[in-house]
Tab-separated table of C-alpha atoms and ligand atoms in Angstrom:
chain	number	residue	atom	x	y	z
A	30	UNK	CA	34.342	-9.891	30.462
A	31	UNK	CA	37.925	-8.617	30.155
A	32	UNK	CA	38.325	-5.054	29.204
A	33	UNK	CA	41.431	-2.984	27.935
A	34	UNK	CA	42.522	-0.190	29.974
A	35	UNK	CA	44.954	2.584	29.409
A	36	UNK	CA	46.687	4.636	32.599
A	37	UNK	CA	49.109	6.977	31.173
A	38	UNK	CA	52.444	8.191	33.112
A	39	UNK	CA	54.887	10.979	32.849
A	40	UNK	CA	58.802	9.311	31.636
A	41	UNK	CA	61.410	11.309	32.762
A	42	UNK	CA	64.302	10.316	30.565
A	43	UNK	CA	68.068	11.567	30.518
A	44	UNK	CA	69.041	13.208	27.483
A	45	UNK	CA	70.689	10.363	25.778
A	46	UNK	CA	67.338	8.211	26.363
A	47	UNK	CA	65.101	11.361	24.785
A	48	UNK	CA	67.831	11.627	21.956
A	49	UNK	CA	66.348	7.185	21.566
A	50	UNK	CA	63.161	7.888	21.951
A	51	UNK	CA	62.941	10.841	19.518
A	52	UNK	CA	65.088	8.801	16.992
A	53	UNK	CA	62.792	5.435	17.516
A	54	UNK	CA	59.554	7.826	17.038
A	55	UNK	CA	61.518	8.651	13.597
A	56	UNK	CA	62.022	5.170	12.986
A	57	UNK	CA	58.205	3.502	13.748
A	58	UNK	CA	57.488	6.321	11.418
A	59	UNK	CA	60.086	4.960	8.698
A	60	UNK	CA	59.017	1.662	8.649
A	61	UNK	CA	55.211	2.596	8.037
A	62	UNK	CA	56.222	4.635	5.112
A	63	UNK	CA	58.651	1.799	3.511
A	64	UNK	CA	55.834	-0.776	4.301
A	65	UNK	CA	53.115	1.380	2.573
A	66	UNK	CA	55.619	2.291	-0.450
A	67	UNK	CA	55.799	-1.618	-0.777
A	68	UNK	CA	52.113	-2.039	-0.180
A	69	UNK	CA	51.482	0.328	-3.394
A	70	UNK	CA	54.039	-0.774	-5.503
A	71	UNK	CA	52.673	-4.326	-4.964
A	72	UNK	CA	48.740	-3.343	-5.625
A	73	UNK	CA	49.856	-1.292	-8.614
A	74	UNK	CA	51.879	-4.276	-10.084
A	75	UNK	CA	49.147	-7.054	-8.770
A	76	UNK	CA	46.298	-5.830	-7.235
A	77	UNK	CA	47.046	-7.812	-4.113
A	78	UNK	CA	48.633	-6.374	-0.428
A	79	UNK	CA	51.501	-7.503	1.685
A	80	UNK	CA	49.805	-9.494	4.942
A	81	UNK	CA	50.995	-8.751	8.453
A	82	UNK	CA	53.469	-11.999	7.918
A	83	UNK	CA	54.650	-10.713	4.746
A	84	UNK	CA	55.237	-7.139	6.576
A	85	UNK	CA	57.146	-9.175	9.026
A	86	UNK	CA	59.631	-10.968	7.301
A	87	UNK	CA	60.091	-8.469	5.075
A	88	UNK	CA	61.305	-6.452	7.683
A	89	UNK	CA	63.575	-8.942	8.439
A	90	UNK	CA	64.657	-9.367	5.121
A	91	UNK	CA	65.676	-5.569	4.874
A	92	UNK	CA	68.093	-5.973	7.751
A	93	UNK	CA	70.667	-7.459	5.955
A	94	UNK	CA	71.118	-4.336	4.059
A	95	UNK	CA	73.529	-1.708	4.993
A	96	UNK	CA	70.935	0.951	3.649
A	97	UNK	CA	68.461	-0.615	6.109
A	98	UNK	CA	71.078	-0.935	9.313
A	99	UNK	CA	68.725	1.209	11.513
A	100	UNK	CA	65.898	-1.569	11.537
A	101	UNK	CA	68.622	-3.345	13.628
A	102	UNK	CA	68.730	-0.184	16.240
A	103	UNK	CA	64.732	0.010	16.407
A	104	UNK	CA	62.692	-2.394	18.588
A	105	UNK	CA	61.950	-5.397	17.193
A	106	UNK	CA	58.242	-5.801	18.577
A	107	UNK	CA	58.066	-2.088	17.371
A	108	UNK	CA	58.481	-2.356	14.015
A	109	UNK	CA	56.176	-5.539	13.803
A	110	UNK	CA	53.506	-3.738	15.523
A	111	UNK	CA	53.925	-0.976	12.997
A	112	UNK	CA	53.202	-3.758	10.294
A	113	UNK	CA	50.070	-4.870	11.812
A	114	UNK	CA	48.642	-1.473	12.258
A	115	UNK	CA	49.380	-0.506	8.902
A	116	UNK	CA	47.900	-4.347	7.721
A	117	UNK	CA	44.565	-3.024	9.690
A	118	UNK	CA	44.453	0.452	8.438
A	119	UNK	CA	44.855	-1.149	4.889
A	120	UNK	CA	42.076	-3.553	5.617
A	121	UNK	CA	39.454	-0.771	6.927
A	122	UNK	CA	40.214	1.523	3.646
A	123	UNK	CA	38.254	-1.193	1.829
A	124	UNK	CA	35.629	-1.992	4.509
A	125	UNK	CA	32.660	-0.271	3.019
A	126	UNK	CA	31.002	0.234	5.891
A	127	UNK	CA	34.265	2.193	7.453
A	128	UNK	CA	34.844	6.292	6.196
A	129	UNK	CA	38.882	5.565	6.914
A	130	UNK	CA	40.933	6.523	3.636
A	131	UNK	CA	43.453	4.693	2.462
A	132	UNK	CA	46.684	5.093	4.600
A	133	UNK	CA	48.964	7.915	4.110
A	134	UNK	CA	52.665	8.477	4.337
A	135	UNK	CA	53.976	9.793	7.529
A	136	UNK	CA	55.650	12.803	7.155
A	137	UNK	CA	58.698	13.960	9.775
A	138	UNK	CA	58.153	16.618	12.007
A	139	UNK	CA	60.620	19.286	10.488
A	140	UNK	CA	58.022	19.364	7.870
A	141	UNK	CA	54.696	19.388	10.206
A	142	UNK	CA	56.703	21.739	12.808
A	143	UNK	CA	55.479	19.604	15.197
A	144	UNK	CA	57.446	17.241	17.456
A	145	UNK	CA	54.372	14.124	17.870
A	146	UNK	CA	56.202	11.343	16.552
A	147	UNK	CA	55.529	7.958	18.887
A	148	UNK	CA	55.468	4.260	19.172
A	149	UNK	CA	54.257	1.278	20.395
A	150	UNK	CA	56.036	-1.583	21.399
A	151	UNK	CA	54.192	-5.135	23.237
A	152	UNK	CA	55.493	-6.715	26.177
A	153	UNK	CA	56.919	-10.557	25.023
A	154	UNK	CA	58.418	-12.026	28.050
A	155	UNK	CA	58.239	-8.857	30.545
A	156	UNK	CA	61.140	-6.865	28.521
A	157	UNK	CA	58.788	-3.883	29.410
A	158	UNK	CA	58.336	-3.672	32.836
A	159	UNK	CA	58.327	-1.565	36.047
A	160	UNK	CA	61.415	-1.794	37.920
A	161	UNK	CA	63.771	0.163	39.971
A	162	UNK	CA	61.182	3.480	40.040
A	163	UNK	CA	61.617	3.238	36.404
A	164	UNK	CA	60.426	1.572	33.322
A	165	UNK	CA	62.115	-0.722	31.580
A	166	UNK	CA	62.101	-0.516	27.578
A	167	UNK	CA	63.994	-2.422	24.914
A	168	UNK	CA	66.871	-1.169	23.427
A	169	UNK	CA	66.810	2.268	25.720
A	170	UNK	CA	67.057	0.879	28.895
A	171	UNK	CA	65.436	1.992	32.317
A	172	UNK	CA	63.755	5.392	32.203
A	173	UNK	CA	62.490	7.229	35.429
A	174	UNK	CA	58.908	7.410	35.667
A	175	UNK	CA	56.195	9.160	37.486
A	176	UNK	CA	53.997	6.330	39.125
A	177	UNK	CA	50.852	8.187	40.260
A	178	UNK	CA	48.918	5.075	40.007
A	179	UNK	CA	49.607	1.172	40.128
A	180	UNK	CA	49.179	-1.130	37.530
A	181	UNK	CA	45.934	-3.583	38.081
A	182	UNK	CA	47.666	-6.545	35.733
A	183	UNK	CA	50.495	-7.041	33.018
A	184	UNK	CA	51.541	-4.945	30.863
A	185	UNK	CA	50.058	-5.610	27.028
A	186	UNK	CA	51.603	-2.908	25.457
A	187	UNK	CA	53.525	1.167	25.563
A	188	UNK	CA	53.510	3.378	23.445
A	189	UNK	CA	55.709	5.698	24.052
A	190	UNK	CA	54.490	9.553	22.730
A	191	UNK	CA	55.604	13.419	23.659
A	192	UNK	CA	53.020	16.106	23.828
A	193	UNK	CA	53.829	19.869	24.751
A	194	UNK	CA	57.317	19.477	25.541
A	195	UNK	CA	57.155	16.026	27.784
A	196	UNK	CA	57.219	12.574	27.586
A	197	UNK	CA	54.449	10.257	28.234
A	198	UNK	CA	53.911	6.166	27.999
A	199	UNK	CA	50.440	5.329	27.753
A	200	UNK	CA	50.568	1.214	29.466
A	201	UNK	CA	47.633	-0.719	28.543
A	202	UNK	CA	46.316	-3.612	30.499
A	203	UNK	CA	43.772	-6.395	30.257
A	204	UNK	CA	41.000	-6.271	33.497
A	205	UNK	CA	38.486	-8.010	34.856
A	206	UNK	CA	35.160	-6.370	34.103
A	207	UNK	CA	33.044	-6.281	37.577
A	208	UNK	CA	30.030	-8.859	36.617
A	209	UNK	CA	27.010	-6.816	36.110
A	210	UNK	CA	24.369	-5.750	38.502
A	211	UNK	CA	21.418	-7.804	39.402
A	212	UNK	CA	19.360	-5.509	40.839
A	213	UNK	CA	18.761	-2.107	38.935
A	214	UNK	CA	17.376	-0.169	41.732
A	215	UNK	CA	18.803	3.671	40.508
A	216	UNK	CA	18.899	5.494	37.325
A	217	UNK	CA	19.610	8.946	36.660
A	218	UNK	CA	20.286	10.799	33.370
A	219	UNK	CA	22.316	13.610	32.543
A	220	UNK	CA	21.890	16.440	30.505
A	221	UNK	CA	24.721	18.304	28.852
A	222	UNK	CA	24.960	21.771	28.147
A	223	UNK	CA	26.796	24.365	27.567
A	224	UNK	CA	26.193	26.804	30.360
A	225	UNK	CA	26.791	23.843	33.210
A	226	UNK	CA	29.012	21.225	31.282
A	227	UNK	CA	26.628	18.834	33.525
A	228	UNK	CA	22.984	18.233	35.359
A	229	UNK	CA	21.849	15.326	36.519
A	230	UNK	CA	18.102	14.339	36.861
A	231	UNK	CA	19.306	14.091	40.613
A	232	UNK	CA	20.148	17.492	41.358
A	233	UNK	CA	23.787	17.079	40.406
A	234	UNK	CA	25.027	20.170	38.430
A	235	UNK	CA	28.714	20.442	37.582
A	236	UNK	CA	29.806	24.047	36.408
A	237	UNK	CA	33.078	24.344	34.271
A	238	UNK	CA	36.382	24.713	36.708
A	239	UNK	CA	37.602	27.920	37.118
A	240	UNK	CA	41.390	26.520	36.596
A	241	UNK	CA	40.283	26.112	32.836
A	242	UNK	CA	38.780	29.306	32.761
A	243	UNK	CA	41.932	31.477	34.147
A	244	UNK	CA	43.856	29.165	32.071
A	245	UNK	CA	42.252	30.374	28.772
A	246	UNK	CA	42.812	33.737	29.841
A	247	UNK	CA	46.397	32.900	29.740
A	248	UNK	CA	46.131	31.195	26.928
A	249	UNK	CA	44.770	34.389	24.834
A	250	UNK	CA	47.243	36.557	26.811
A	251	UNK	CA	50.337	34.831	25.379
A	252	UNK	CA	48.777	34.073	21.764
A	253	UNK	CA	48.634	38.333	21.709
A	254	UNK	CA	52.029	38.292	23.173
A	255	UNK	CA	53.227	35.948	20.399
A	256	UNK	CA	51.752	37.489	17.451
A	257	UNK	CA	54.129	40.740	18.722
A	258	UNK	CA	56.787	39.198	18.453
A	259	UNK	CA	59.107	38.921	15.149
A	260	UNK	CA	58.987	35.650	13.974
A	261	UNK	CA	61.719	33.119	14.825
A	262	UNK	CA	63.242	35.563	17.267
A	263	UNK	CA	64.983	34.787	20.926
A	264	UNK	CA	61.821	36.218	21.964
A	265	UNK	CA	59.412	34.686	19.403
A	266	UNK	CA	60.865	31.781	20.788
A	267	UNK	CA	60.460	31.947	24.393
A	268	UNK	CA	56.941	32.878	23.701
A	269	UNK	CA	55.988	30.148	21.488
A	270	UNK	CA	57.433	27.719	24.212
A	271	UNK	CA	55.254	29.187	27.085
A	272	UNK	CA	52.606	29.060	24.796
A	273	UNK	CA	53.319	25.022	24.147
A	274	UNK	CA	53.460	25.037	28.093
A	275	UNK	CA	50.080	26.373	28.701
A	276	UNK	CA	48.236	24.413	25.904
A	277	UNK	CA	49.321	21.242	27.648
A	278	UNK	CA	48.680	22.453	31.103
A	279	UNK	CA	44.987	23.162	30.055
A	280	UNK	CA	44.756	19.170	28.197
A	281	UNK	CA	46.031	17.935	31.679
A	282	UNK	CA	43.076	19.962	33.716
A	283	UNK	CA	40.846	19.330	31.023
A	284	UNK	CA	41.659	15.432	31.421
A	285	UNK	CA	41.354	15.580	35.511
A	286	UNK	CA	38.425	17.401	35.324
A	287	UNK	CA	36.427	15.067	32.940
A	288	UNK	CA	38.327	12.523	35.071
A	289	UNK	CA	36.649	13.762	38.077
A	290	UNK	CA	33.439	14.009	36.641
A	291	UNK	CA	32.620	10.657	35.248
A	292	UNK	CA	33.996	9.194	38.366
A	293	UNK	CA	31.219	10.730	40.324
A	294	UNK	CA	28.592	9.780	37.866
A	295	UNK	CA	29.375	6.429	37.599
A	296	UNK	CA	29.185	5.860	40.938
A	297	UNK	CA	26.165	7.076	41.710
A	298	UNK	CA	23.412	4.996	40.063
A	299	UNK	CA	22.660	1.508	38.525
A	300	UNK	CA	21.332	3.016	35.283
A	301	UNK	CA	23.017	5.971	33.738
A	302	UNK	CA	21.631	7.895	30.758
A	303	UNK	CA	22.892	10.026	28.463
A	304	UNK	CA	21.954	11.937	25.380
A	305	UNK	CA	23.657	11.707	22.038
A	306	UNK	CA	26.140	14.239	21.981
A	307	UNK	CA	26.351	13.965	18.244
A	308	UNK	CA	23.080	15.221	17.743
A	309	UNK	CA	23.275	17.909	20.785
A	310	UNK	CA	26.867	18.855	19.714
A	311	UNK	CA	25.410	20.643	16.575
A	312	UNK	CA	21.983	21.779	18.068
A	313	UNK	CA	23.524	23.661	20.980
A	314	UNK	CA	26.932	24.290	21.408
A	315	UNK	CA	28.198	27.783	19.782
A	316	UNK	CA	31.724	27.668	19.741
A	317	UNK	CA	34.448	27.014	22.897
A	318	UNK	CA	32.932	24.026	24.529
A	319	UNK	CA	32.832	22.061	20.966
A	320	UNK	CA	36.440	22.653	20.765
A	321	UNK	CA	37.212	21.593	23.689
A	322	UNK	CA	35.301	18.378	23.560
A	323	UNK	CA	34.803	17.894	27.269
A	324	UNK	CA	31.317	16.709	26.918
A	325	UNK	CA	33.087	13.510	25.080
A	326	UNK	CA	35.577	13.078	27.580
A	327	UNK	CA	33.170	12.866	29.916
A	328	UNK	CA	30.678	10.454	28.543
A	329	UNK	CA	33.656	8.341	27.268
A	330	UNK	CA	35.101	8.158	30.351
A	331	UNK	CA	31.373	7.168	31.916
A	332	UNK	CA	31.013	4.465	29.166
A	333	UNK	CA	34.290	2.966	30.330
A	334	UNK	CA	34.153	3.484	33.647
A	335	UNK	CA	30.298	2.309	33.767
A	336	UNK	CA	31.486	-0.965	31.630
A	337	UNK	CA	34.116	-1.589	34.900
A	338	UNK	CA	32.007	-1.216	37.280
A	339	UNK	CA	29.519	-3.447	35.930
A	340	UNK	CA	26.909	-0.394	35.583
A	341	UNK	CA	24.777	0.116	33.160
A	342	UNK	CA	25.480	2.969	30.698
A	343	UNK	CA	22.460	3.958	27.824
A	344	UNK	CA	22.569	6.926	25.358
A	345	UNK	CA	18.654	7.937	24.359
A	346	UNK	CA	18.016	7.641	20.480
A	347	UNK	CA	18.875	10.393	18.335
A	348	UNK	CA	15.827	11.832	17.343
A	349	UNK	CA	14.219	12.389	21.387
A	350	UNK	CA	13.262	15.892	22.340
A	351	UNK	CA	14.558	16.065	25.369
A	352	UNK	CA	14.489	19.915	26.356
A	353	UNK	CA	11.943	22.043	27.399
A	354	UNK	CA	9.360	19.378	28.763
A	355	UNK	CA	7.857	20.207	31.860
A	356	UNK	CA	8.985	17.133	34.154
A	357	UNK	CA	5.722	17.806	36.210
A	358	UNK	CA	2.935	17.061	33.546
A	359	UNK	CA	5.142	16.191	30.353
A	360	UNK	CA	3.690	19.578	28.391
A	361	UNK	CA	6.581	20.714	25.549
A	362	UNK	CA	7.457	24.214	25.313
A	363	UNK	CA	9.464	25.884	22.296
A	364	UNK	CA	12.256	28.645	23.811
A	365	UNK	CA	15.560	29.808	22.907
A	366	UNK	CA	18.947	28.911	24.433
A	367	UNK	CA	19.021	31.958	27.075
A	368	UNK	CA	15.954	30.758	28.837
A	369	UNK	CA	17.586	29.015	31.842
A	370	UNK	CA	14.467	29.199	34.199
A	371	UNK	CA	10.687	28.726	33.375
A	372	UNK	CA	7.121	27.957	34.548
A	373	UNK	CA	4.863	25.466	32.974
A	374	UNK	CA	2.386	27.089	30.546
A	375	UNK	CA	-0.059	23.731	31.309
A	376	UNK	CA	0.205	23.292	35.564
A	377	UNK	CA	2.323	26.164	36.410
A	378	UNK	CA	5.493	24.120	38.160
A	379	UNK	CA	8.583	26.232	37.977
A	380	UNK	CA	11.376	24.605	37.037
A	381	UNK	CA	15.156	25.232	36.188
A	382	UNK	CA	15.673	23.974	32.362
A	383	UNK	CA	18.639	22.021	32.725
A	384	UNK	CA	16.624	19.774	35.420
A	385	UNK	CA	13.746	19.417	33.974
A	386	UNK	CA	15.780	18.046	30.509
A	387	UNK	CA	17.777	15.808	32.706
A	388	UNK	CA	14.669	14.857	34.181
A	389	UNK	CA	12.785	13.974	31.130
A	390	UNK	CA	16.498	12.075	29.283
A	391	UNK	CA	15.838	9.839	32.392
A	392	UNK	CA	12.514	9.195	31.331
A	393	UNK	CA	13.339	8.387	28.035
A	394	UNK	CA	16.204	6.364	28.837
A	395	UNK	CA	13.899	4.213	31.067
A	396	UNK	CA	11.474	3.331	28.556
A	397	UNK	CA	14.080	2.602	26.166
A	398	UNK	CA	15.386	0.186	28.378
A	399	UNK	CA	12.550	-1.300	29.558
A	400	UNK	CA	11.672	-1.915	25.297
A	401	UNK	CA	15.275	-3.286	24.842
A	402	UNK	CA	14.309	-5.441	27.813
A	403	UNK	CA	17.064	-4.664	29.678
A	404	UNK	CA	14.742	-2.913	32.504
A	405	UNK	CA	12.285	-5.149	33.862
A	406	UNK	CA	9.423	-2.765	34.757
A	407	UNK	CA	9.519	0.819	35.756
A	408	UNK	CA	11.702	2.192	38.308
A	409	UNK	CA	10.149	3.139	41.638
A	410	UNK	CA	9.644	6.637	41.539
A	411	UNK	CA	11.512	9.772	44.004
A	412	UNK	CA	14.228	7.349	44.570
A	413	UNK	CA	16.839	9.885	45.653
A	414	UNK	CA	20.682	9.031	46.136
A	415	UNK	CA	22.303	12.407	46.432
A	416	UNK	CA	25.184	13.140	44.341
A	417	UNK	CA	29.094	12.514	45.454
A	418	UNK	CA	29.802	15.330	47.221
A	419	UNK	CA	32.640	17.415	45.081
A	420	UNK	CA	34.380	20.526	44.757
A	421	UNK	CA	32.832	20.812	41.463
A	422	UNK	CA	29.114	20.059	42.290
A	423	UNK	CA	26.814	22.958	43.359
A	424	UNK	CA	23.498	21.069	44.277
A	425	UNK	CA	20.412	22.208	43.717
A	426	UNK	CA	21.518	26.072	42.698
A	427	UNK	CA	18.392	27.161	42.246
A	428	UNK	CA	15.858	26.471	44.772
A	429	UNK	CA	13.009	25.912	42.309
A	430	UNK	CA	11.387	22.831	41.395
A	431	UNK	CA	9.445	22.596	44.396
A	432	UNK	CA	6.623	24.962	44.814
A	433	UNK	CA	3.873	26.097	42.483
A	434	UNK	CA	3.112	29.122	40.892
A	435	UNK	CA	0.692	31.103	41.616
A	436	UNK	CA	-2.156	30.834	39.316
A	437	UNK	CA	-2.483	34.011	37.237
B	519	ZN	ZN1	3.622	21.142	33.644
């Protein structure tokens, strides 16, 4: 199985290659908004829609005219791939079973005071490619770029974006899925939560960075600093530009950390289970860590990375109490969110809460698997492989889990 992978990588462009790739972020954007203006004065007239071919020569067809010069400028491969998106956004508005809308126009960033124009271009006979520490693009020529990682194949496609102040081209590439495992010896599930972002039925327990924490400090520091200052001033500025600074700073730890994380949990079992977030999202998280969305980083990132390695990745079905279940003799208890610790009503066994819901998501996951007939037969149990040893990890924090309770 082939898979599509993204690495993304820092461009360092001279001025007169930003001033392009600002003004070909304009024009990807001008070209969706003629080719949807076309699109609506054609279903008005006939009920019918331009097709990606149509799109195409069209474009071509515009190029002749003076008015229309700048098509010439743009990148070719560009403005077509502008055409298809736009034909597949048109076709999902009237897939029922899809909730997209009907496209919308574009609108420039003067008017959004935001600077997130991009575009994507496809590599047709290797005019984008790494050369000379740099990458080569049509029409702009070779820009300096950060390499932190090599490429695993060819180049499909850039796009080519800038968020908080830099520039960024985000390469995909076509891989070579690892065939799947044969043997399903491990499985482990994970419970997410908001106090540890992570705890595995394993004894893996990932707390929250503290980079991302003294970050947000900063963060609130400045956006008090900011709303001092008069608006549009030197100062007001300066502010607003650290501010820009810091936001992306804390996406870029954010990314490494989830990153980090869902490296270590894919390699660390056969079977990987998770819990909807969807469904947990609304039940449990109060604020910050919805925002942030590093839970679905980091089962995203698992899914993919799972997928590559040939691992197998499960979410448990919406509905499946997972927390408060005593992981010695399965009894449910009913507590709040601030209980972190407790001791089975039914046989006593004290447990930490986060465990003994990772413990019983594993569970579930199992059975599902074995009715999907993916699992064979039940897992041997006590199988431990102890978690990837990381900065991040704390294992077993508490030293509960083991011993009993005395009997009252
Ligand atoms: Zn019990």
């Amino acid at each position: 199985m082939k898979k599509t992978i993204r690495y993304n990588y820092r461009l360092k462009p001279t001025a007169e290659q930003e001033v392009k790739l600002v003004e070909f972020g304009a024009y990807a954007r001008g070209v969706w908004n003629l080719l949807l203006s076309e699109n609506m004065r054609r279903y008005r007239y006939d009920k019918t829609f331009l097709f990606y071919n149509e799109m195409a020569s069209l474009i071509k067809d515009l190029k002749m005219f003076d008015e229309f010069s700048w098509l010439k400028d743009f990148d070719s491969a560009a403005s077509q791939q502008v055409a298809r998106d736009l034909e597949t956004a048109l076709k999902n508005s009237f897939n029922k079973g899809r909730v997209q809308k009907f496209p919308t126009f574009k609108v420039s960033f003067k008017q959004k005071k935001l600077h997130d124009d991009s575009y994507r271009s496809v590599n047709t006979n290797e005019n984008i490619r790494l050369e000379n520490n740099g990458i080569t693009i049509p029409k702009i020529g070779t820009v300096k770029i950060a390499l932190h990682r090599k490429l695993k194949s060819k180049i499909k496609s850039a796009t080519f974006k800038m968020r908080h102040g830099k520039w960024y081209v985000s390469l995909t590439q076509k891989v070579e899925c690892k065939s799947k495992k044969q043997v399903l010896s491990t499985l482990v599930g994970y419970d997410i939560n908001s106090h540890y972002t992570v705890v595995g039925s394993n004894g893996l327990y990932v707390e929250n960075p503290k980079v991302l924490k003294k970050s947000s400090t900063k963060l609130k520091q400045i956006q008090v600093q900011l709303s001092r200052r008069k608006k549009g001033s030197n100062r007001w500025h300066k502010t607003k530009s650290r501010l820009n600074k810091i936001h992306g700073k804390i996406s870029s730890q954010r990314l490494a950390f989830a990153h980090e994380v869902s490296c270590s949990i894919a390699k660390s079992s056969d079977i990987i289970v998770f819990e909807d977030l969807n469904v947990k999202g609304m039940q449990q998280f109060n604020g910050q860590m919805v925002n942030d969305n590093v839970m679905g980083m980091i089962t995203e990132l698992t899914r993919y990375k799972a997928e590559l390695n040939g691992v197998v990745y499960h979410e448990i079905g919406r509905f499946v109490k997972s927390s408060g279940i005593c992981y010695g003799c399965k009894y449910e208890h009913k507590f709040d969110l601030s209980v972190r610790e407790f001791s089975c009503e039914s046989c006593g066994l004290v447990q930490c809460r986060d465990l003994a819901a990772a413990k019983s998501v594993a569970d579930t996951g199992e059975k599902e698997l074995i009715a999907n007939g993916i699992l064979a037969r039940a897992l041997p149990k006590f199988q431990q492989k102890s978690a990837s040893k990381m900065k991040v990890f704390e294992q077993s924090k508490f030293g509960v889990g083991s011993e009993k309770k005395e009997a009252a």
